[in-house]
CSV table of C-alpha atoms in Angstrom, one decimal:
chain,number,residue,atom,x,y,z
A,1,UNK,CA,-75.4,-52.1,-6.5
A,2,UNK,CA,-71.8,-53.0,-5.9
A,3,UNK,CA,-71.9,-55.6,-8.6
A,4,UNK,CA,-73.4,-53.1,-11.0
A,5,UNK,CA,-70.5,-50.8,-10.1
A,6,UNK,CA,-68.0,-53.5,-11.1
A,7,UNK,CA,-69.8,-53.8,-14.4
A,8,UNK,CA,-69.7,-50.0,-14.8
A,9,UNK,CA,-66.0,-50.1,-14.3
A,10,UNK,CA,-65.6,-52.6,-17.1
A,11,UNK,CA,-67.7,-50.4,-19.4
A,12,UNK,CA,-65.3,-47.5,-18.6
A,13,UNK,CA,-62.2,-49.6,-19.3
A,14,UNK,CA,-63.5,-50.8,-22.6
A,15,UNK,CA,-65.1,-47.6,-23.9
A,16,UNK,CA,-66.2,-46.7,-26.5
A,17,UNK,CA,-66.8,-50.0,-28.3
A,18,UNK,CA,-67.0,-52.3,-25.3
A,19,UNK,CA,-65.3,-55.2,-27.1
A,20,UNK,CA,-64.5,-57.5,-24.2
A,21,UNK,CA,-61.4,-59.6,-24.1
A,22,UNK,CA,-61.5,-63.2,-22.8
A,23,UNK,CA,-60.7,-62.1,-19.2
A,24,UNK,CA,-63.2,-59.3,-19.2
A,25,UNK,CA,-65.9,-61.6,-20.7
A,26,UNK,CA,-65.3,-64.1,-17.9
A,27,UNK,CA,-65.4,-61.3,-15.3
A,28,UNK,CA,-68.7,-60.0,-16.7
A,29,UNK,CA,-70.2,-63.5,-16.7
A,30,UNK,CA,-69.4,-64.0,-13.1
A,31,UNK,CA,-70.7,-60.5,-12.1
A,32,UNK,CA,-74.0,-61.1,-14.0
A,33,UNK,CA,-74.4,-64.5,-12.5
A,34,UNK,CA,-73.9,-63.0,-9.0
A,35,UNK,CA,-76.2,-60.2,-9.8
A,36,UNK,CA,-79.0,-62.7,-10.8
A,37,UNK,CA,-78.5,-64.5,-7.5
A,38,UNK,CA,-78.8,-61.2,-5.6
A,39,UNK,CA,-81.9,-60.2,-7.5
A,40,UNK,CA,-83.4,-63.6,-6.6
A,41,UNK,CA,-82.6,-63.2,-3.0
A,42,UNK,CA,-84.2,-59.7,-2.9
A,43,UNK,CA,-87.3,-61.2,-4.6
A,44,UNK,CA,-87.5,-63.9,-1.9
A,45,UNK,CA,-86.9,-61.6,1.0
A,46,UNK,CA,-88.9,-58.6,0.0
A,47,UNK,CA,-91.8,-60.1,-2.0
A,48,UNK,CA,-92.4,-63.5,-0.3
B,1,UNK,CA,-82.4,-41.3,-19.3
B,2,UNK,CA,-82.9,-39.2,-16.2
B,3,UNK,CA,-81.4,-40.1,-12.8
B,4,UNK,CA,-83.7,-37.8,-10.9
B,5,UNK,CA,-86.2,-35.0,-11.9
B,6,UNK,CA,-84.7,-33.2,-14.9
B,7,UNK,CA,-81.1,-34.3,-14.2
B,8,UNK,CA,-79.7,-36.4,-17.0
B,9,UNK,CA,-77.7,-39.6,-16.4
B,10,UNK,CA,-74.0,-38.8,-17.0
B,11,UNK,CA,-72.5,-41.6,-19.0
B,12,UNK,CA,-69.6,-39.9,-20.7
B,13,UNK,CA,-67.0,-42.1,-19.0
B,14,UNK,CA,-68.9,-45.3,-20.0
B,15,UNK,CA,-69.8,-44.3,-23.6
B,16,UNK,CA,-66.6,-42.4,-24.5
B,17,UNK,CA,-62.9,-42.2,-24.0
B,18,UNK,CA,-62.8,-39.0,-22.0
B,19,UNK,CA,-59.7,-36.9,-22.6
B,20,UNK,CA,-60.9,-33.8,-20.9
B,21,UNK,CA,-57.9,-31.9,-19.6
B,22,UNK,CA,-59.1,-31.5,-16.0
B,23,UNK,CA,-61.2,-34.6,-15.5
B,24,UNK,CA,-58.8,-37.4,-16.1
B,25,UNK,CA,-57.2,-37.9,-12.7
B,26,UNK,CA,-60.5,-37.4,-10.8
B,27,UNK,CA,-62.3,-40.3,-12.2
B,28,UNK,CA,-63.4,-42.5,-9.3
B,29,UNK,CA,-62.1,-46.0,-8.7
B,30,UNK,CA,-64.8,-48.7,-8.4
B,31,UNK,CA,-64.0,-48.7,-4.6
B,32,UNK,CA,-64.8,-45.1,-4.4
B,33,UNK,CA,-68.1,-45.5,-6.3
B,34,UNK,CA,-69.1,-48.2,-3.8
B,35,UNK,CA,-68.1,-46.2,-0.8
B,36,UNK,CA,-70.1,-43.3,-2.2
B,37,UNK,CA,-73.2,-45.4,-2.4
B,38,UNK,CA,-72.8,-46.7,1.2
B,39,UNK,CA,-71.9,-43.3,2.7
B,40,UNK,CA,-74.4,-41.2,0.7
B,41,UNK,CA,-75.9,-39.4,3.7
B,42,UNK,CA,-74.8,-36.0,5.0
B,43,UNK,CA,-72.9,-36.7,8.2
B,44,UNK,CA,-72.3,-40.4,7.3
B,45,UNK,CA,-68.7,-40.5,8.6
B,46,UNK,CA,-69.7,-39.0,11.9
B,47,UNK,CA,-71.4,-42.1,13.4
B,48,UNK,CA,-68.5,-42.8,15.6
B,49,UNK,CA,-67.2,-39.3,16.2
B,50,UNK,CA,-66.1,-39.2,19.9
B,51,UNK,CA,-64.2,-36.7,22.0
B,52,UNK,CA,-62.1,-34.7,21.0
B,53,UNK,CA,-64.8,-34.4,18.3
B,54,UNK,CA,-62.6,-33.6,15.3
B,55,UNK,CA,-62.7,-35.2,11.9
B,56,UNK,CA,-59.0,-36.3,11.9
B,57,UNK,CA,-59.5,-38.2,15.2
B,58,UNK,CA,-62.3,-40.5,13.9
B,59,UNK,CA,-61.2,-44.1,14.0
B,60,UNK,CA,-64.3,-45.8,12.3
B,61,UNK,CA,-64.1,-45.4,9.4
B,62,UNK,CA,-60.3,-45.0,9.8
B,63,UNK,CA,-60.1,-41.3,9.1
B,64,UNK,CA,-57.3,-40.8,11.6
B,65,UNK,CA,-55.1,-43.3,9.9
B,66,UNK,CA,-56.0,-41.9,6.5
B,67,UNK,CA,-54.7,-38.5,7.6
B,68,UNK,CA,-51.4,-39.9,8.7
B,69,UNK,CA,-51.0,-41.9,5.5
B,70,UNK,CA,-51.9,-38.9,3.5
B,71,UNK,CA,-49.1,-36.9,5.1
B,72,UNK,CA,-46.7,-39.7,4.5
B,73,UNK,CA,-47.9,-40.1,0.9
B,74,UNK,CA,-46.8,-36.5,0.0
B,75,UNK,CA,-43.7,-36.6,2.2
B,76,UNK,CA,-44.8,-34.1,4.8
B,77,UNK,CA,-45.5,-34.3,8.6
B,78,UNK,CA,-49.1,-33.4,8.9
B,79,UNK,CA,-52.1,-33.3,6.5
B,80,UNK,CA,-55.7,-32.3,6.5
B,81,UNK,CA,-58.4,-32.9,4.0
B,82,UNK,CA,-59.9,-29.8,2.5
B,83,UNK,CA,-62.8,-29.0,0.2
B,84,UNK,CA,-60.6,-28.5,-2.9
B,85,UNK,CA,-57.1,-27.3,-3.4
B,86,UNK,CA,-58.3,-23.7,-3.4
B,87,UNK,CA,-59.3,-24.0,0.3
B,88,UNK,CA,-55.8,-25.2,1.0
B,89,UNK,CA,-54.4,-22.1,-0.7
B,90,UNK,CA,-56.9,-20.0,1.3
B,91,UNK,CA,-55.9,-21.5,4.7
B,92,UNK,CA,-52.2,-20.8,4.1
B,93,UNK,CA,-52.8,-17.3,2.7
B,94,UNK,CA,-55.0,-16.6,5.7
B,95,UNK,CA,-52.2,-17.6,8.0
B,96,UNK,CA,-49.3,-15.7,6.5
B,97,UNK,CA,-50.6,-12.8,4.3
B,98,UNK,CA,-51.4,-9.4,5.7
B,99,UNK,CA,-53.0,-6.5,4.0
B,100,UNK,CA,-50.6,-4.9,1.4
B,101,UNK,CA,-48.1,-7.8,1.5
B,102,UNK,CA,-46.6,-8.7,-1.9
B,103,UNK,CA,-47.1,-12.4,-2.5
B,104,UNK,CA,-45.3,-14.4,-5.1
B,105,UNK,CA,-47.1,-16.4,-7.7
B,106,UNK,CA,-46.0,-17.3,-11.2
B,107,UNK,CA,-47.2,-16.3,-14.7
B,108,UNK,CA,-48.7,-19.8,-14.8
B,109,UNK,CA,-50.4,-19.8,-11.5
B,110,UNK,CA,-54.0,-20.9,-11.1
B,111,UNK,CA,-56.5,-18.1,-10.5
B,112,UNK,CA,-57.6,-19.4,-7.1
B,113,UNK,CA,-54.1,-18.6,-5.8
B,114,UNK,CA,-54.8,-15.0,-6.8
B,115,UNK,CA,-58.2,-15.0,-5.1
B,116,UNK,CA,-56.7,-16.4,-1.9
B,117,UNK,CA,-54.2,-13.6,-1.8
B,118,UNK,CA,-56.8,-10.9,-2.8
B,119,UNK,CA,-59.1,-12.1,0.0
B,120,UNK,CA,-56.4,-11.2,2.4
B,121,UNK,CA,-55.7,-7.8,0.8
B,122,UNK,CA,-52.3,-9.1,-0.4
B,123,UNK,CA,-50.8,-8.0,-3.8
B,124,UNK,CA,-49.9,-10.9,-6.2
B,125,UNK,CA,-46.6,-10.5,-7.9
B,126,UNK,CA,-45.9,-12.8,-10.8
B,127,UNK,CA,-42.6,-14.6,-11.5
B,128,UNK,CA,-42.4,-14.4,-15.3
B,129,UNK,CA,-42.2,-17.6,-17.4
B,130,UNK,CA,-39.4,-18.4,-19.8
B,131,UNK,CA,-40.0,-18.5,-23.6
B,132,UNK,CA,-40.5,-22.3,-23.2
B,133,UNK,CA,-43.2,-21.6,-20.6
B,134,UNK,CA,-41.1,-22.8,-17.6
B,135,UNK,CA,-40.7,-21.0,-14.3
B,136,UNK,CA,-37.0,-20.9,-13.6
B,137,UNK,CA,-35.1,-20.4,-10.3
B,138,UNK,CA,-33.3,-17.4,-11.9
B,139,UNK,CA,-36.6,-15.7,-12.7
B,140,UNK,CA,-37.8,-16.4,-9.2
B,141,UNK,CA,-34.6,-14.8,-7.7
B,142,UNK,CA,-34.9,-11.8,-10.0
B,143,UNK,CA,-38.5,-11.3,-9.0
B,144,UNK,CA,-37.8,-11.6,-5.3
B,145,UNK,CA,-35.0,-9.1,-5.5
B,146,UNK,CA,-37.2,-6.7,-7.5
B,147,UNK,CA,-40.2,-7.0,-5.1
B,148,UNK,CA,-38.0,-6.5,-2.0
B,149,UNK,CA,-36.3,-3.5,-3.7
B,150,UNK,CA,-39.6,-2.0,-4.7
B,151,UNK,CA,-41.7,-2.6,-1.6
B,152,UNK,CA,-39.1,-2.9,1.1
B,153,UNK,CA,-40.9,-6.1,2.2
B,154,UNK,CA,-40.0,-9.7,1.9
B,155,UNK,CA,-43.0,-11.6,0.5
B,156,UNK,CA,-44.5,-13.9,3.2
B,157,UNK,CA,-45.3,-16.7,0.7
B,158,UNK,CA,-44.6,-18.1,-2.7
B,159,UNK,CA,-47.1,-20.2,-4.6
B,160,UNK,CA,-45.7,-22.5,-7.1
B,161,UNK,CA,-47.7,-24.7,-9.4
B,162,UNK,CA,-45.8,-28.0,-9.6
B,163,UNK,CA,-47.4,-28.7,-13.0
B,164,UNK,CA,-49.3,-25.8,-14.4
B,165,UNK,CA,-52.9,-25.9,-15.7
B,166,UNK,CA,-52.2,-24.2,-18.9
B,167,UNK,CA,-49.3,-26.1,-20.5
B,168,UNK,CA,-49.0,-29.1,-18.2
B,169,UNK,CA,-45.3,-28.2,-17.8
B,170,UNK,CA,-43.3,-29.5,-14.9
B,171,UNK,CA,-41.5,-26.7,-13.1
B,172,UNK,CA,-38.2,-27.1,-11.1
B,173,UNK,CA,-39.8,-26.9,-7.7
B,174,UNK,CA,-36.8,-28.0,-5.7
B,175,UNK,CA,-34.6,-25.3,-7.2
B,176,UNK,CA,-37.2,-22.6,-6.8
B,177,UNK,CA,-37.8,-23.6,-3.2
B,178,UNK,CA,-34.1,-23.3,-2.5
B,179,UNK,CA,-34.1,-19.8,-3.9
B,180,UNK,CA,-37.1,-18.8,-1.9
B,181,UNK,CA,-35.7,-20.2,1.3
B,182,UNK,CA,-32.6,-18.0,0.9
B,183,UNK,CA,-34.9,-15.1,1.5
B,184,UNK,CA,-36.9,-17.0,4.3
B,185,UNK,CA,-40.0,-17.2,2.1
B,186,UNK,CA,-42.1,-20.3,2.7
B,187,UNK,CA,-43.2,-22.2,-0.4
B,188,UNK,CA,-46.6,-23.7,-1.1
B,189,UNK,CA,-46.5,-26.3,-3.8
B,190,UNK,CA,-49.7,-26.5,-5.8
B,191,UNK,CA,-49.8,-30.2,-6.7
B,192,UNK,CA,-53.3,-30.1,-8.1
B,193,UNK,CA,-52.1,-31.8,-11.2
B,194,UNK,CA,-49.4,-34.0,-9.6
B,195,UNK,CA,-50.4,-35.3,-6.1
B,196,UNK,CA,-52.2,-38.6,-6.8
B,197,UNK,CA,-51.0,-39.2,-10.3
B,198,UNK,CA,-47.2,-39.0,-10.0
B,199,UNK,CA,-44.8,-39.3,-7.1
B,200,UNK,CA,-44.6,-36.1,-5.0
B,201,UNK,CA,-42.4,-35.8,-2.0
B,202,UNK,CA,-42.7,-32.4,-0.4
B,203,UNK,CA,-39.6,-32.7,1.9
B,204,UNK,CA,-37.5,-34.0,-1.0
B,205,UNK,CA,-38.6,-30.9,-3.0
B,206,UNK,CA,-37.9,-28.7,0.0
B,207,UNK,CA,-41.3,-27.0,0.1
B,208,UNK,CA,-43.2,-26.0,3.2
B,209,UNK,CA,-46.7,-26.9,2.1
B,210,UNK,CA,-48.1,-29.4,-0.4
B,211,UNK,CA,-51.6,-28.9,-1.7
B,212,UNK,CA,-53.4,-31.6,-3.8
B,213,UNK,CA,-56.8,-31.8,-5.4
B,214,UNK,CA,-59.0,-34.8,-4.8
B,215,UNK,CA,-61.3,-34.3,-7.7
B,216,UNK,CA,-58.5,-33.4,-10.1
B,217,UNK,CA,-55.9,-36.0,-9.3
B,218,UNK,CA,-56.8,-38.3,-6.5
B,219,UNK,CA,-59.8,-40.2,-7.9
B,220,UNK,CA,-62.2,-38.4,-5.5
B,221,UNK,CA,-65.5,-36.5,-5.8
B,222,UNK,CA,-65.5,-32.7,-5.8
B,223,UNK,CA,-64.8,-30.7,-3.8
B,224,UNK,CA,-61.9,-32.5,-2.1
B,225,UNK,CA,-58.3,-32.0,-1.6
B,226,UNK,CA,-55.3,-32.1,0.8
B,227,UNK,CA,-53.2,-29.6,2.6
B,228,UNK,CA,-50.0,-31.0,4.0
B,229,UNK,CA,-47.3,-29.2,5.9
B,230,UNK,CA,-44.0,-29.6,7.6
B,231,UNK,CA,-44.2,-29.9,11.4
B,232,UNK,CA,-42.9,-26.4,12.0
B,233,UNK,CA,-45.5,-24.9,9.7
B,234,UNK,CA,-48.3,-27.3,10.7
B,235,UNK,CA,-48.5,-25.6,14.1
B,236,UNK,CA,-49.2,-22.3,12.4
B,237,UNK,CA,-51.6,-23.3,9.7
B,238,UNK,CA,-53.4,-25.9,11.7
B,239,UNK,CA,-53.5,-23.7,14.9
B,240,UNK,CA,-56.4,-24.5,17.2
B,241,UNK,CA,-59.0,-22.0,18.5
B,242,UNK,CA,-58.2,-20.0,21.6
B,243,UNK,CA,-61.5,-18.1,21.8
B,244,UNK,CA,-63.7,-17.9,24.9
B,245,UNK,CA,-67.0,-16.1,24.2
B,246,UNK,CA,-68.0,-13.2,26.3
B,247,UNK,CA,-71.6,-14.0,27.4
B,248,UNK,CA,-71.6,-17.8,27.6
B,249,UNK,CA,-67.8,-18.3,28.2
B,250,UNK,CA,-67.9,-21.1,25.6
B,251,UNK,CA,-64.7,-22.6,24.3
B,252,UNK,CA,-64.3,-24.9,21.3
B,253,UNK,CA,-61.9,-27.5,22.1
B,254,UNK,CA,-59.3,-28.4,19.5
B,255,UNK,CA,-61.1,-27.1,16.5
B,256,UNK,CA,-58.7,-25.7,13.9
B,257,UNK,CA,-59.3,-22.1,12.9
B,258,UNK,CA,-58.3,-22.4,9.3
B,259,UNK,CA,-60.2,-25.7,8.8
B,260,UNK,CA,-63.3,-24.1,10.2
B,261,UNK,CA,-63.6,-27.1,12.5
B,262,UNK,CA,-64.2,-30.2,10.4
B,263,UNK,CA,-63.8,-30.1,6.6
B,264,UNK,CA,-64.9,-33.0,4.5
B,265,UNK,CA,-67.7,-35.0,5.8
B,266,UNK,CA,-69.6,-37.8,4.1
B,267,UNK,CA,-69.1,-38.9,0.5
B,268,UNK,CA,-66.2,-36.7,-0.5
B,269,UNK,CA,-64.0,-37.9,2.3
B,270,UNK,CA,-65.0,-41.6,2.3
B,271,UNK,CA,-64.6,-41.9,-1.5
B,272,UNK,CA,-61.2,-40.2,-1.3
B,273,UNK,CA,-60.2,-42.8,1.3
B,274,UNK,CA,-61.6,-45.6,-0.7
B,275,UNK,CA,-59.6,-44.6,-3.8
B,276,UNK,CA,-56.4,-44.0,-1.7
B,277,UNK,CA,-54.9,-47.6,-2.0
B,278,UNK,CA,-55.3,-47.4,-5.8
B,279,UNK,CA,-54.0,-43.9,-5.9
B,280,UNK,CA,-50.9,-44.9,-3.9
B,281,UNK,CA,-50.3,-47.7,-6.3
B,282,UNK,CA,-50.9,-45.8,-9.5
B,283,UNK,CA,-48.3,-43.1,-8.9
B,284,UNK,CA,-45.9,-46.0,-9.4
B,285,UNK,CA,-47.1,-46.5,-13.0
B,286,UNK,CA,-46.5,-42.9,-14.0
B,287,UNK,CA,-44.0,-43.9,-16.7
B,288,UNK,CA,-46.7,-46.0,-18.4
B,289,UNK,CA,-49.0,-43.0,-18.3
B,290,UNK,CA,-46.4,-40.9,-19.9
B,291,UNK,CA,-45.9,-43.7,-22.5
B,292,UNK,CA,-49.6,-43.5,-23.4
B,293,UNK,CA,-49.4,-39.8,-23.7
B,294,UNK,CA,-46.3,-40.0,-25.8
B,295,UNK,CA,-48.1,-42.3,-28.2
B,296,UNK,CA,-50.9,-39.7,-28.7
B,297,UNK,CA,-48.5,-36.8,-28.8
B,298,UNK,CA,-46.3,-38.5,-31.4
B,299,UNK,CA,-49.4,-39.2,-33.6
B,300,UNK,CA,-50.4,-35.5,-33.4
B,301,UNK,CA,-46.9,-34.4,-34.3
B,302,UNK,CA,-47.2,-36.5,-37.5
B,303,UNK,CA,-50.1,-34.3,-38.6
B,304,UNK,CA,-48.7,-31.5,-40.8
B,305,UNK,CA,-49.0,-28.1,-39.2
B,306,UNK,CA,-49.7,-29.4,-35.7
B,307,UNK,CA,-47.5,-28.2,-32.9
B,308,UNK,CA,-47.2,-29.5,-29.3
B,309,UNK,CA,-47.0,-26.3,-27.3
B,310,UNK,CA,-46.2,-28.0,-24.0
B,311,UNK,CA,-42.7,-29.0,-23.2
B,312,UNK,CA,-41.5,-32.0,-25.2
B,313,UNK,CA,-40.9,-34.8,-24.5
B,314,UNK,CA,-43.8,-34.8,-22.3
B,315,UNK,CA,-43.3,-35.0,-18.5
B,316,UNK,CA,-47.0,-34.8,-17.8
B,317,UNK,CA,-50.2,-36.2,-19.4
B,318,UNK,CA,-51.9,-32.8,-19.6
B,319,UNK,CA,-50.9,-31.4,-23.0
B,320,UNK,CA,-51.5,-28.3,-25.0
B,321,UNK,CA,-51.7,-28.5,-28.8
B,322,UNK,CA,-51.7,-25.8,-31.5
B,323,UNK,CA,-53.6,-26.9,-34.6
B,324,UNK,CA,-54.0,-23.5,-36.2
B,325,UNK,CA,-52.1,-24.7,-39.2
B,326,UNK,CA,-53.9,-28.1,-39.5
B,327,UNK,CA,-57.4,-28.7,-38.1
B,328,UNK,CA,-58.3,-25.0,-38.0
B,329,UNK,CA,-57.5,-24.6,-41.7
B,330,UNK,CA,-60.0,-27.4,-42.4
B,331,UNK,CA,-62.5,-25.7,-40.1
B,332,UNK,CA,-62.4,-22.5,-42.2
B,333,UNK,CA,-63.9,-24.3,-45.1
B,334,UNK,CA,-66.0,-26.9,-43.4
B,335,UNK,CA,-69.8,-26.7,-43.1
B,336,UNK,CA,-69.6,-27.5,-39.4
B,337,UNK,CA,-66.8,-24.9,-39.0
B,338,UNK,CA,-64.7,-25.6,-35.9
B,339,UNK,CA,-67.2,-28.2,-34.7
B,340,UNK,CA,-66.2,-30.6,-37.4
B,341,UNK,CA,-63.2,-31.7,-35.3
B,342,UNK,CA,-65.0,-32.5,-32.0
B,343,UNK,CA,-67.9,-33.9,-33.9
B,344,UNK,CA,-65.5,-36.3,-35.7
B,345,UNK,CA,-64.0,-37.3,-32.4
B,346,UNK,CA,-67.4,-37.8,-30.8
B,347,UNK,CA,-68.5,-40.1,-33.7
B,348,UNK,CA,-65.4,-42.2,-32.9
B,349,UNK,CA,-66.4,-42.3,-29.2
B,350,UNK,CA,-63.8,-39.7,-28.0
B,351,UNK,CA,-65.0,-36.8,-25.7
B,352,UNK,CA,-63.5,-34.1,-23.6
B,353,UNK,CA,-62.1,-31.5,-26.1
B,354,UNK,CA,-63.9,-28.2,-26.0
B,355,UNK,CA,-66.6,-28.2,-28.7
B,356,UNK,CA,-65.5,-26.1,-31.6
B,357,UNK,CA,-61.9,-25.8,-30.6
B,358,UNK,CA,-59.5,-26.2,-33.6
B,359,UNK,CA,-56.8,-23.6,-32.7
B,360,UNK,CA,-55.2,-24.2,-29.3
B,361,UNK,CA,-56.7,-26.9,-27.1
B,362,UNK,CA,-55.7,-29.2,-24.4
B,363,UNK,CA,-56.2,-32.9,-23.6
B,364,UNK,CA,-55.3,-35.3,-20.9
B,365,UNK,CA,-54.8,-39.1,-21.6
B,366,UNK,CA,-54.3,-40.0,-17.9
B,367,UNK,CA,-55.9,-43.2,-16.8
B,368,UNK,CA,-56.9,-44.7,-20.1
B,369,UNK,CA,-55.6,-48.1,-21.2
B,370,UNK,CA,-52.9,-48.7,-23.8
B,371,UNK,CA,-55.5,-49.9,-26.2
B,372,UNK,CA,-57.6,-46.8,-25.7
B,373,UNK,CA,-54.5,-44.6,-26.2
B,374,UNK,CA,-53.7,-46.4,-29.4
B,375,UNK,CA,-57.3,-45.8,-30.5
B,376,UNK,CA,-57.1,-42.1,-29.7
B,377,UNK,CA,-53.9,-41.7,-31.6
B,378,UNK,CA,-55.2,-43.5,-34.6
B,379,UNK,CA,-58.4,-41.4,-34.5
B,380,UNK,CA,-56.5,-38.1,-34.7
B,381,UNK,CA,-54.5,-39.5,-37.7
B,382,UNK,CA,-57.7,-40.7,-39.4
B,383,UNK,CA,-59.5,-37.4,-39.0
B,384,UNK,CA,-56.5,-35.6,-40.4
B,385,UNK,CA,-56.3,-37.9,-43.4
B,386,UNK,CA,-60.1,-37.7,-44.1
B,387,UNK,CA,-59.8,-34.0,-44.2
B,388,UNK,CA,-56.8,-33.8,-46.5
B,389,UNK,CA,-54.2,-32.9,-44.0
B,390,UNK,CA,-50.8,-34.6,-44.8
B,391,UNK,CA,-49.7,-37.1,-42.3
B,392,UNK,CA,-46.0,-38.2,-42.2
């Protein structure tokens, strides 16, 4: 949820068109990658 | 999309540049949003409440430290969090105003100051504004003299809005406080539009109380705020209970009467705390905020017939505009009437102006990026050009 909050903050900063600069793009890539890892972890721990 | 039952998801901050006049300074920081998730339950900050069982003594999370830092932040000796600035007004009015007392406010005071006085049976007396919509020390002195002459009483309190809600004008607080103190009248500075967005030092301004709004200017959820006082006044407004009940002989420790015991519990307080480091930092970039506002204001001034009604150059981001001779003329002949303007803004991803307003309206560019400010400025110009209004 915290990672999603960070993504939400970027959406706010770049409204209304959400055209990401190079720095923001990199930031979102890292956030999404971490989010995927967290989702995988949840799957393993809750559904195993 | 619904977030629960029939409650829509609110995405105005993500989908639009929101220039609503009262919402700008209350947008949460990411830290506050995270704290809000973690502390969502009712008494969530009370897990480690120990004797003497009062909110401002809790060490984990560090609420006690937050209170000390909050007082320091506004240049006062003691601070308490309150459920909105209005509850700060109420606590001070409850302490000093008696039935029939004349109480000084200004012609630009927020209505909640009036209600706080009315609740005590006091009589609000307004210091008039100048033609430029500024409250001057001379006007304050004249009003005090008139009220004393007329009622035979010295007002027990003066409420002064540091920046008013109507024009976003910055009033000479230091000079007005100096005048009030010549008559031994304590001054409450309503910093709802200043504490948390621009530097405010209560002692430097010479006021007795500073009130701020969490949800208006401190990146906190509603209702939240701060009431800060000088030490000599803190013992009065933050006085503790002395009651012993008659049947059970109960006493209530060090609960503060005006605070009704504890004030903010749970998400409002913890989110306010989570935003605080960013809030302390952002008051240092106030000039950049004024720069962004100046950019938008200058664009509006280029639109023929548009008048910036607030003081100019701008000293605050909240700004009042009169477009009676520009956008309102277009509205008269437009099929959407006055809604053409906000509709055009919305189609460009800009929200926050009252739908249908084309005469006198307000906006606040606080907290948006430079790129967003440039976009807002360009959008106003583009809407004017598209509708045949000359742009210089």
